[in-house]
PDB file of C-alpha atoms in Angstrom:
ATOM      1  CA  MET P  17     -21.942  32.718  10.285  1.00 45.00           C
ATOM      2  CA  SER P  18     -24.149  33.630   7.390  1.00 43.00           C
ATOM      3  CA  ALA P  19     -26.933  35.437   9.173  1.00 43.00           C
ATOM      4  CA  THR P  20     -27.667  36.840  12.582  1.00 47.00           C
ATOM      5  CA  THR P  21     -31.327  37.748  12.638  1.00 47.00           C
ATOM      6  CA  ASP P  22     -33.964  39.280  14.848  1.00 51.00           C
ATOM      7  CA  ALA P  23     -36.063  36.111  14.737  1.00 45.00           C
ATOM      8  CA  PRO P  24     -38.646  35.791  17.530  1.00 40.00           C
ATOM      9  CA  SER P  25     -37.833  32.100  18.005  1.00 43.00           C
ATOM     10  CA  VAL P  26     -35.199  29.522  17.168  1.00 42.00           C
ATOM     11  CA  THR P  27     -35.888  27.029  14.386  1.00 45.00           C
ATOM     12  CA  PRO P  28     -36.013  23.351  15.422  1.00 45.00           C
ATOM     13  CA  PRO P  29     -32.858  21.265  14.936  1.00 43.00           C
ATOM     14  CA  GLY P  30     -32.392  20.445  11.247  1.00 45.00           C
ATOM     15  CA  ALA P  31     -35.177  22.796  10.101  1.00 49.00           C
ATOM     16  CA  ALA P  32     -33.266  25.630   8.453  1.00 62.00           C
ATOM     17  CA  ARG P  33     -35.110  28.711   7.233  1.00 76.00           C
ATOM     18  CA  ALA P  34     -34.382  31.306   4.557  1.00 81.00           C
ATOM     19  CA  VAL P  35     -31.866  33.887   5.815  1.00 86.00           C
ATOM     20  CA  THR P  36     -30.382  35.294   2.590  1.00 94.00           C
ATOM     21  CA  PRO P  37     -31.927  37.693   0.056  1.00 95.00           C
ATOM     22  CA  VAL P  38     -32.118  34.962  -2.598  1.00 95.00           C
ATOM     23  CA  GLY P  39     -33.519  32.483  -0.089  1.00 94.00           C
ATOM     24  CA  VAL P  40     -36.145  34.946   1.122  1.00 94.00           C
ATOM     25  CA  LEU P  41     -37.051  35.774  -2.491  1.00 95.00           C
ATOM     26  CA  ALA P  42     -37.461  32.080  -3.340  1.00 94.00           C
ATOM     27  CA  ALA P  43     -39.634  31.492  -0.263  1.00 94.00           C
ATOM     28  CA  ARG P  44     -41.885  34.413  -1.169  1.00 94.00           C
ATOM     29  CA  LEU P  45     -42.190  33.227  -4.765  1.00 95.00           C
ATOM     30  CA  ALA P  46     -43.056  29.729  -3.536  1.00 94.00           C
ATOM     31  CA  ASP P  47     -45.875  31.256  -1.498  1.00 94.00           C
ATOM     32  CA  LEU P  48     -47.130  33.174  -4.532  1.00 94.00           C
ATOM     33  CA  VAL P  49     -47.047  30.018  -6.667  1.00 93.00           C
ATOM     34  CA  ALA P  50     -49.077  28.182  -4.019  1.00 93.00           C
ATOM     35  CA  ARG P  51     -51.600  31.037  -3.840  1.00 91.00           C
ATOM     36  CA  CYS P  52     -51.923  31.404  -7.590  1.00 88.00           C
ATOM     37  CA  PRO P  53     -55.577  30.554  -8.373  1.00 85.00           C
ATOM     38  CA  ALA P  54     -56.318  27.665 -10.698  1.00 80.00           C
ATOM     39  CA  ALA P  55     -58.250  30.048 -12.916  1.00 75.00           C
ATOM     40  CA  ALA P  56     -55.240  32.368 -13.364  1.00 79.00           C
ATOM     41  CA  ASP P  57     -53.997  33.171 -16.831  1.00 87.00           C
ATOM     42  CA  ALA P  58     -51.880  30.175 -17.914  1.00 88.00           C
ATOM     43  CA  GLU P  59     -49.041  32.284 -19.294  1.00 91.00           C
ATOM     44  CA  PHE P  60     -48.851  34.302 -16.064  1.00 92.00           C
ATOM     45  CA  ALA P  61     -48.845  31.116 -13.940  1.00 91.00           C
ATOM     46  CA  ASP P  62     -46.058  29.600 -16.065  1.00 93.00           C
ATOM     47  CA  ASP P  63     -43.976  32.781 -15.797  1.00 93.00           C
ATOM     48  CA  LEU P  64     -44.472  32.846 -12.037  1.00 94.00           C
ATOM     49  CA  ARG P  65     -43.340  29.217 -11.684  1.00 94.00           C
ATOM     50  CA  ALA P  66     -40.326  29.846 -13.933  1.00 96.00           C
ATOM     51  CA  THR P  67     -39.358  32.863 -11.824  1.00 96.00           C
ATOM     52  CA  TYR P  68     -39.581  30.774  -8.669  1.00 95.00           C
ATOM     53  CA  GLU P  69     -37.436  28.018 -10.217  1.00 95.00           C
ATOM     54  CA  LEU P  70     -34.831  30.602 -11.216  1.00 96.00           C
ATOM     55  CA  ALA P  71     -34.628  31.985  -7.679  1.00 95.00           C
ATOM     56  CA  VAL P  72     -34.778  28.700  -5.753  1.00 95.00           C
ATOM     57  CA  GLY P  73     -31.995  27.147  -7.800  1.00 95.00           C
ATOM     58  CA  VAL P  74     -29.332  29.837  -7.328  1.00 95.00           C
ATOM     59  CA  GLU P  75     -27.849  28.819  -3.977  1.00 94.00           C
ATOM     60  CA  PRO P  76     -27.988  25.015  -4.520  1.00 95.00           C
ATOM     61  CA  TYR P  77     -26.299  25.473  -7.908  1.00 96.00           C
ATOM     62  CA  ALA P  78     -23.600  27.686  -6.394  1.00 96.00           C
ATOM     63  CA  ALA P  79     -22.939  25.000  -3.778  1.00 95.00           C
ATOM     64  CA  GLN P  80     -22.897  22.261  -6.432  1.00 96.00           C
ATOM     65  CA  CYS P  81     -20.244  24.168  -8.420  1.00 97.00           C
ATOM     66  CA  THR P  82     -18.090  24.981  -5.385  1.00 97.00           C
ATOM     67  CA  THR P  83     -15.259  22.770  -4.100  1.00 97.00           C
ATOM     68  CA  PRO P  84     -16.790  20.387  -1.530  1.00 97.00           C
ATOM     69  CA  GLU P  85     -16.204  21.094   2.141  1.00 96.00           C
ATOM     70  CA  SER P  86     -13.860  18.881   4.130  1.00 96.00           C
ATOM     71  CA  ALA P  87     -15.154  16.056   6.324  1.00 96.00           C
ATOM     72  CA  ALA P  88     -14.312  18.125   9.415  1.00 96.00           C
ATOM     73  CA  LEU P  89     -16.311  21.114   8.159  1.00 96.00           C
ATOM     74  CA  ARG P  90     -19.230  18.904   7.162  1.00 95.00           C
ATOM     75  CA  GLU P  91     -19.301  17.256  10.589  1.00 95.00           C
ATOM     76  CA  LEU P  92     -19.206  20.660  12.304  1.00 94.00           C
ATOM     77  CA  ALA P  93     -22.076  21.920  10.128  1.00 93.00           C
ATOM     78  CA  GLU P  94     -24.140  18.819  10.923  1.00 93.00           C
ATOM     79  CA  ALA P  95     -23.437  19.121  14.651  1.00 92.00           C
ATOM     80  CA  THR P  96     -24.508  22.770  14.579  1.00 90.00           C
ATOM     81  CA  ALA P  97     -27.679  22.002  12.610  1.00 89.00           C
ATOM     82  CA  THR P  98     -28.784  19.205  14.928  1.00 90.00           C
ATOM     83  CA  HIS P  99     -27.975  20.939  18.212  1.00 88.00           C
ATOM     84  CA  ASP P 100     -30.959  22.231  20.216  1.00 84.00           C
ATOM     85  CA  TRP P 101     -30.181  25.956  20.330  1.00 80.00           C
ATOM     86  CA  ALA P 102     -33.631  26.661  21.764  1.00 76.00           C
ATOM     87  CA  GLY P 103     -32.363  25.182  25.013  1.00 71.00           C
ATOM     88  CA  HIS P 104     -29.349  27.484  25.122  1.00 71.00           C
ATOM     89  CA  ASP P 105     -29.449  30.457  27.475  1.00 67.00           C
ATOM     90  CA  PRO P 106     -27.931  33.285  25.391  1.00 62.00           C
ATOM     91  CA  HIS P 107     -25.474  35.808  26.744  1.00 60.00           C
ATOM     92  CA  ALA P 108     -27.323  38.523  28.656  1.00 52.00           C
ATOM     93  CA  GLY P 109     -28.975  41.033  26.374  1.00 54.00           C
ATOM     94  CA  ARG P 110     -28.190  39.132  23.158  1.00 60.00           C
ATOM     95  CA  ALA P 111     -30.493  37.509  20.632  1.00 63.00           C
ATOM     96  CA  PRO P 112     -31.064  33.728  20.751  1.00 69.00           C
ATOM     97  CA  LEU P 113     -28.565  31.540  18.927  1.00 73.00           C
ATOM     98  CA  GLU P 114     -29.670  29.490  15.919  1.00 72.00           C
ATOM     99  CA  GLN P 115     -28.202  27.107  13.381  1.00 76.00           C
ATOM    100  CA  GLU P 116     -28.551  29.680  10.577  1.00 76.00           C
ATOM    101  CA  MET P 117     -25.717  31.687  12.130  1.00 79.00           C
ATOM    102  CA  LEU P 118     -23.245  29.219  10.603  1.00 84.00           C
ATOM    103  CA  SER P 119     -21.362  30.616   7.593  1.00 86.00           C
ATOM    104  CA  GLY P 120     -21.646  27.429   5.581  1.00 92.00           C
ATOM    105  CA  HIS P 121     -20.094  25.701   2.603  1.00 95.00           C
ATOM    106  CA  VAL P 122     -19.946  28.392  -0.123  1.00 96.00           C
ATOM    107  CA  GLU P 123     -18.886  31.205   2.185  1.00 96.00           C
ATOM    108  CA  GLY P 124     -16.392  28.941   3.901  1.00 96.00           C
ATOM    109  CA  GLN P 125     -14.800  28.106   0.542  1.00 97.00           C
ATOM    110  CA  LEU P 126     -14.722  31.808  -0.319  1.00 98.00           C
ATOM    111  CA  LEU P 127     -12.773  32.473   2.889  1.00 97.00           C
ATOM    112  CA  LYS P 128     -10.368  29.628   2.104  1.00 98.00           C
ATOM    113  CA  THR P 129      -9.805  31.081  -1.361  1.00 98.00           C
ATOM    114  CA  LEU P 130      -9.120  34.518   0.112  1.00 98.00           C
ATOM    115  CA  VAL P 131      -6.560  33.025   2.511  1.00 98.00           C
ATOM    116  CA  HIS P 132      -4.746  31.461  -0.430  1.00 97.00           C
ATOM    117  CA  ALA P 133      -5.045  34.569  -2.626  1.00 96.00           C
ATOM    118  CA  THR P 134      -3.708  36.906   0.076  1.00 96.00           C
ATOM    119  CA  ARG P 135      -1.098  34.369   1.272  1.00 97.00           C
ATOM    120  CA  SER P 136      -2.356  34.961   4.779  1.00 98.00           C
ATOM    121  CA  ARG P 137      -0.555  33.415   7.746  1.00 97.00           C
ATOM    122  CA  ARG P 138      -2.420  35.128  10.594  1.00 98.00           C
ATOM    123  CA  VAL P 139      -6.204  35.466  10.673  1.00 98.00           C
ATOM    124  CA  LEU P 140      -8.490  37.206  13.160  1.00 98.00           C
ATOM    125  CA  ASP P 141     -12.055  35.861  13.445  1.00 98.00           C
ATOM    126  CA  ILE P 142     -14.379  38.260  15.301  1.00 97.00           C
ATOM    127  CA  GLY P 143     -17.535  36.364  16.220  1.00 94.00           C
ATOM    128  CA  MET P 144     -16.852  32.624  16.115  1.00 93.00           C
ATOM    129  CA  PHE P 145     -20.179  30.894  16.944  1.00 92.00           C
ATOM    130  CA  THR P 146     -19.445  27.152  16.463  1.00 92.00           C
ATOM    131  CA  GLY P 147     -16.268  27.828  14.497  1.00 94.00           C
ATOM    132  CA  TYR P 148     -17.088  26.982  10.874  1.00 96.00           C
ATOM    133  CA  SER P 149     -15.429  30.092   9.428  1.00 96.00           C
ATOM    134  CA  ALA P 150     -12.446  29.712  11.750  1.00 97.00           C
ATOM    135  CA  LEU P 151     -11.954  26.078  10.714  1.00 97.00           C
ATOM    136  CA  ALA P 152     -12.353  26.920   7.032  1.00 97.00           C
ATOM    137  CA  VAL P 153      -9.559  29.494   7.108  1.00 97.00           C
ATOM    138  CA  ALA P 154      -7.424  27.282   9.358  1.00 97.00           C
ATOM    139  CA  GLU P 155      -7.586  24.519   6.737  1.00 98.00           C
ATOM    140  CA  ALA P 156      -6.205  26.954   4.148  1.00 98.00           C
ATOM    141  CA  LEU P 157      -3.362  28.300   6.279  1.00 98.00           C
ATOM    142  CA  PRO P 158       0.229  27.194   5.648  1.00 96.00           C
ATOM    143  CA  PRO P 159       2.241  25.376   8.325  1.00 95.00           C
ATOM    144  CA  GLY P 160       2.752  27.707  11.255  1.00 96.00           C
ATOM    145  CA  GLY P 161      -0.374  29.718  10.413  1.00 97.00           C
ATOM    146  CA  ARG P 162      -2.681  30.806  13.220  1.00 97.00           C
ATOM    147  CA  VAL P 163      -6.290  31.897  13.747  1.00 98.00           C
ATOM    148  CA  VAL P 164      -7.347  33.988  16.738  1.00 98.00           C
ATOM    149  CA  SER P 165     -11.090  33.579  17.175  1.00 97.00           C
ATOM    150  CA  CYS P 166     -13.279  35.735  19.451  1.00 96.00           C
ATOM    151  CA  GLU P 167     -16.436  34.368  21.093  1.00 94.00           C
ATOM    152  CA  VAL P 168     -18.393  36.038  23.876  1.00 92.00           C
ATOM    153  CA  ASP P 169     -20.437  32.990  24.940  1.00 90.00           C
ATOM    154  CA  VAL P 170     -18.614  30.483  27.171  1.00 91.00           C
ATOM    155  CA  GLU P 171     -20.888  27.525  26.340  1.00 90.00           C
ATOM    156  CA  VAL P 172     -20.676  28.136  22.596  1.00 92.00           C
ATOM    157  CA  ALA P 173     -16.896  28.381  22.843  1.00 93.00           C
ATOM    158  CA  GLN P 174     -16.859  24.998  24.618  1.00 93.00           C
ATOM    159  CA  PHE P 175     -19.056  23.502  21.869  1.00 93.00           C
ATOM    160  CA  ALA P 176     -16.699  24.893  19.224  1.00 93.00           C
ATOM    161  CA  ARG P 177     -13.528  23.685  20.932  1.00 94.00           C
ATOM    162  CA  HIS P 178     -14.988  20.187  21.322  1.00 94.00           C
ATOM    163  CA  HIS P 179     -15.474  19.912  17.554  1.00 94.00           C
ATOM    164  CA  LEU P 180     -12.578  22.042  16.282  1.00 94.00           C
ATOM    165  CA  TYR P 181      -9.807  20.314  18.153  1.00 93.00           C
ATOM    166  CA  ARG P 182     -10.678  16.941  16.640  1.00 92.00           C
ATOM    167  CA  SER P 183      -8.861  17.959  13.446  1.00 94.00           C
ATOM    168  CA  GLU P 184      -5.270  18.992  12.852  1.00 94.00           C
ATOM    169  CA  ALA P 185      -6.370  22.265  11.241  1.00 96.00           C
ATOM    170  CA  GLY P 186      -8.657  23.023  14.189  1.00 94.00           C
ATOM    171  CA  ARG P 187      -5.685  23.004  16.518  1.00 95.00           C
ATOM    172  CA  LYS P 188      -4.384  26.117  14.734  1.00 96.00           C
ATOM    173  CA  ILE P 189      -7.296  28.070  16.269  1.00 97.00           C
ATOM    174  CA  ASP P 190      -6.763  30.077  19.442  1.00 96.00           C
ATOM    175  CA  VAL P 191     -10.231  30.649  20.946  1.00 96.00           C
ATOM    176  CA  ARG P 192     -10.474  33.796  23.063  1.00 96.00           C
ATOM    177  CA  VAL P 193     -13.602  33.966  25.236  1.00 96.00           C
ATOM    178  CA  GLY P 194     -14.987  37.349  26.270  1.00 94.00           C
ATOM    179  CA  PRO P 195     -16.222  40.619  24.750  1.00 93.00           C
ATOM    180  CA  ALA P 196     -14.556  41.121  21.375  1.00 94.00           C
ATOM    181  CA  ASP P 197     -13.607  44.721  22.103  1.00 94.00           C
ATOM    182  CA  ASP P 198     -11.580  43.523  25.119  1.00 95.00           C
ATOM    183  CA  THR P 199      -9.825  40.908  22.976  1.00 96.00           C
ATOM    184  CA  LEU P 200      -9.043  43.475  20.267  1.00 97.00           C
ATOM    185  CA  HIS P 201      -7.528  45.786  22.881  1.00 96.00           C
ATOM    186  CA  ASP P 202      -5.397  42.944  24.238  1.00 96.00           C
ATOM    187  CA  LEU P 203      -4.196  41.990  20.750  1.00 97.00           C
ATOM    188  CA  ALA P 204      -3.240  45.589  20.040  1.00 97.00           C
ATOM    189  CA  ARG P 205      -1.358  45.805  23.314  1.00 96.00           C
ATOM    190  CA  THR P 206       0.700  42.733  22.396  1.00 96.00           C
ATOM    191  CA  GLY P 207       1.419  44.063  18.896  1.00 96.00           C
ATOM    192  CA  ASP P 208      -0.501  41.417  16.940  1.00 97.00           C
ATOM    193  CA  VAL P 209      -1.112  42.115  13.246  1.00 98.00           C
ATOM    194  CA  PHE P 210      -3.302  40.044  10.917  1.00 98.00           C
ATOM    195  CA  ASP P 211      -3.331  39.443   7.170  1.00 98.00           C
ATOM    196  CA  LEU P 212      -7.043  38.629   7.090  1.00 98.00           C
ATOM    197  CA  VAL P 213      -9.847  39.641   9.454  1.00 98.00           C
ATOM    198  CA  PHE P 214     -13.328  38.100   9.295  1.00 98.00           C
ATOM    199  CA  LEU P 215     -16.091  39.983  11.131  1.00 98.00           C
ATOM    200  CA  ASP P 216     -19.355  38.202  11.927  1.00 96.00           C
ATOM    201  CA  ALA P 217     -20.392  39.348  15.388  1.00 94.00           C
ATOM    202  CA  ASP P 218     -23.205  41.486  16.811  1.00 93.00           C
ATOM    203  CA  LYS P 219     -24.335  43.779  14.010  1.00 95.00           C
ATOM    204  CA  GLY P 220     -24.721  46.821  16.233  1.00 95.00           C
ATOM    205  CA  GLY P 221     -21.020  46.597  17.037  1.00 96.00           C
ATOM    206  CA  TYR P 222     -19.753  46.362  13.453  1.00 97.00           C
ATOM    207  CA  LEU P 223     -18.660  49.985  13.088  1.00 97.00           C
ATOM    208  CA  ALA P 224     -16.815  49.949  16.398  1.00 97.00           C
ATOM    209  CA  TYR P 225     -15.072  46.664  15.563  1.00 98.00           C
ATOM    210  CA  VAL P 226     -13.900  47.864  12.155  1.00 98.00           C
ATOM    211  CA  ASP P 227     -12.732  51.158  13.615  1.00 96.00           C
ATOM    212  CA  ALA P 228     -10.810  49.302  16.332  1.00 97.00           C
ATOM    213  CA  VAL P 229      -9.167  46.965  13.805  1.00 97.00           C
ATOM    214  CA  LEU P 230      -8.040  49.907  11.663  1.00 97.00           C
ATOM    215  CA  ARG P 231      -7.150  52.275  14.497  1.00 95.00           C
ATOM    216  CA  TYR P 232      -5.238  49.708  16.567  1.00 96.00           C
ATOM    217  CA  GLY P 233      -3.230  48.615  13.539  1.00 96.00           C
ATOM    218  CA  LEU P 234      -4.507  45.025  13.757  1.00 98.00           C
ATOM    219  CA  LEU P 235      -4.891  44.784   9.974  1.00 98.00           C
ATOM    220  CA  ALA P 236      -1.667  44.645   7.960  1.00 97.00           C
ATOM    221  CA  ARG P 237      -1.326  47.348   5.312  1.00 95.00           C
ATOM    222  CA  HIS P 238      -1.670  44.654   2.635  1.00 95.00           C
ATOM    223  CA  GLY P 239      -4.437  42.912   4.584  1.00 97.00           C
ATOM    224  CA  LEU P 240      -8.089  42.213   3.845  1.00 98.00           C
ATOM    225  CA  LEU P 241     -11.081  42.726   6.135  1.00 98.00           C
ATOM    226  CA  CYS P 242     -14.163  40.588   5.353  1.00 98.00           C
ATOM    227  CA  VAL P 243     -17.520  41.531   6.864  1.00 98.00           C
ATOM    228  CA  ASP P 244     -20.472  39.127   6.840  1.00 97.00           C
ATOM    229  CA  ASN P 245     -24.248  39.721   6.541  1.00 96.00           C
ATOM    230  CA  THR P 246     -23.943  43.094   4.797  1.00 98.00           C
ATOM    231  CA  LEU P 247     -27.053  42.361   2.700  1.00 97.00           C
ATOM    232  CA  MET P 248     -29.055  41.293   5.801  1.00 96.00           C
ATOM    233  CA  GLN P 249     -31.842  39.469   3.925  1.00 95.00           C
ATOM    234  CA  GLY P 250     -32.391  42.471   1.639  1.00 96.00           C
ATOM    235  CA  LEU P 251     -33.713  44.646   4.457  1.00 96.00           C
ATOM    236  CA  PRO P 252     -31.202  47.533   4.112  1.00 96.00           C
ATOM    237  CA  TRP P 253     -32.795  48.548   0.784  1.00 95.00           C
ATOM    238  CA  THR P 254     -36.356  47.317   1.328  1.00 94.00           C
ATOM    239  CA  ASP P 255     -37.189  47.958   4.986  1.00 91.00           C
ATOM    240  CA  ALA P 256     -34.094  49.225   6.815  1.00 88.00           C
ATOM    241  CA  THR P 257     -36.004  50.231   9.938  1.00 89.00           C
ATOM    242  CA  SER P 258     -37.786  46.876  10.378  1.00 90.00           C
ATOM    243  CA  THR P 259     -35.280  45.351  12.834  1.00 92.00           C
ATOM    244  CA  PRO P 260     -32.294  46.556  14.871  1.00 93.00           C
ATOM    245  CA  ASN P 261     -29.967  44.378  12.784  1.00 94.00           C
ATOM    246  CA  ALA P 262     -31.302  45.809   9.523  1.00 95.00           C
ATOM    247  CA  ALA P 263     -30.824  49.361  10.792  1.00 96.00           C
ATOM    248  CA  ALA P 264     -27.318  48.558  12.031  1.00 97.00           C
ATOM    249  CA  ILE P 265     -26.237  47.020   8.711  1.00 97.00           C
ATOM    250  CA  ALA P 266     -27.756  49.876   6.701  1.00 97.00           C
ATOM    251  CA  ALA P 267     -25.828  52.381   8.835  1.00 97.00           C
ATOM    252  CA  PHE P 268     -22.645  50.303   8.617  1.00 98.00           C
ATOM    253  CA  ASN P 269     -22.796  50.095   4.825  1.00 98.00           C
ATOM    254  CA  ARG P 270     -23.294  53.863   4.529  1.00 97.00           C
ATOM    255  CA  GLU P 271     -20.424  54.654   6.886  1.00 97.00           C
ATOM    256  CA  ILE P 272     -17.983  52.283   5.198  1.00 97.00           C
ATOM    257  CA  ALA P 273     -18.891  53.637   1.765  1.00 97.00           C
ATOM    258  CA  ASP P 274     -17.995  57.128   3.014  1.00 96.00           C
ATOM    259  CA  ASP P 275     -14.847  56.166   4.969  1.00 96.00           C
ATOM    260  CA  PRO P 276     -11.787  57.675   3.215  1.00 96.00           C
ATOM    261  CA  ARG P 277      -9.445  55.206   4.919  1.00 95.00           C
ATOM    262  CA  VAL P 278     -10.694  52.232   2.932  1.00 97.00           C
ATOM    263  CA  GLU P 279     -11.848  50.817  -0.389  1.00 97.00           C
ATOM    264  CA  GLN P 280     -14.525  48.125  -0.441  1.00 97.00           C
ATOM    265  CA  VAL P 281     -16.714  45.872  -2.551  1.00 98.00           C
ATOM    266  CA  LEU P 282     -19.955  44.214  -1.442  1.00 98.00           C
ATOM    267  CA  LEU P 283     -20.359  40.702  -2.846  1.00 97.00           C
ATOM    268  CA  SER P 284     -23.820  39.142  -3.130  1.00 95.00           C
ATOM    269  CA  VAL P 285     -22.615  35.821  -1.703  1.00 95.00           C
ATOM    270  CA  ARG P 286     -25.094  34.255   0.732  1.00 94.00           C
ATOM    271  CA  ASP P 287     -26.232  37.127   2.990  1.00 96.00           C
ATOM    272  CA  GLY P 288     -23.619  39.542   1.649  1.00 97.00           C
ATOM    273  CA  VAL P 289     -19.865  39.728   2.237  1.00 98.00           C
ATOM    274  CA  THR P 290     -18.049  43.063   2.082  1.00 98.00           C
ATOM    275  CA  LEU P 291     -14.315  43.015   1.353  1.00 98.00           C
ATOM    276  CA  ILE P 292     -12.439  46.015   2.740  1.00 98.00           C
ATOM    277  CA  ARG P 293      -8.830  47.086   2.253  1.00 97.00           C
ATOM    278  CA  PHE P 294      -6.813  50.169   3.057  1.00 96.00           C
ATOM    279  CA  ALA P 295      -7.231  52.864   0.417  1.00 93.00           C
ATOM    280  CA  GLN P 296      -4.180  53.289  -1.790  1.00 82.00           C
ATOM    281  CA  ARG P 297      -2.685  56.762  -1.482  1.00 69.00           C
TER     282      ARG P 297
END
């Protein structure tokens, strides 16, 4: 999922809102263009419009130049976008669910590329939502490959299963329902090890999840850990105390940067994806 936010309400079905730094920037520039007075200096107004056009075109152009998503992924994205999440009763103590939590086309293709590049056979997906990221990596896995996907919400897991199991790739996904930390403990107890781990769960739990993955030995020594939403709409460097999620991501990024066990790179894809691997000694 590309963004978990602290939004006060859920957007209506089909009415997506800006949830990435570039998207937020474009929306703010659009507002400035609309507010620019007719009597404004012509050169300034032209520069402002050109800046808006530069920002608003980035993500559509990236999608245009990225391998198209499969029919199964497209259908899952459409089902997620048109579902009425406002009517969903979220898990106790958690923020409302919304369509923007889906990872989406470009990030999904990035994950597929990473599966191929790392020759992954076993993938762990921590925080499934409707299963777009899980299905994307499942489509890239070789025969016999497997995805273990963690989801805390029973109803969301049922929604995901309904759509995932329609495709052959979706049947490679083992959906585990319950708190992710319990699932990670169970996987460690059974000796499971994964080539690729994708983390996109509750932001306040990120540090604990990464520590568990590393400490329990769930990530293979050659493996790759991918963490979503590490730019969190630009808030970590503009207003890190504005929301609990912003504060959590800012703290996570600092801790990972200082963790001697790992090496990492933060990619400015969508809402930020950090790639983490064991440090070479």
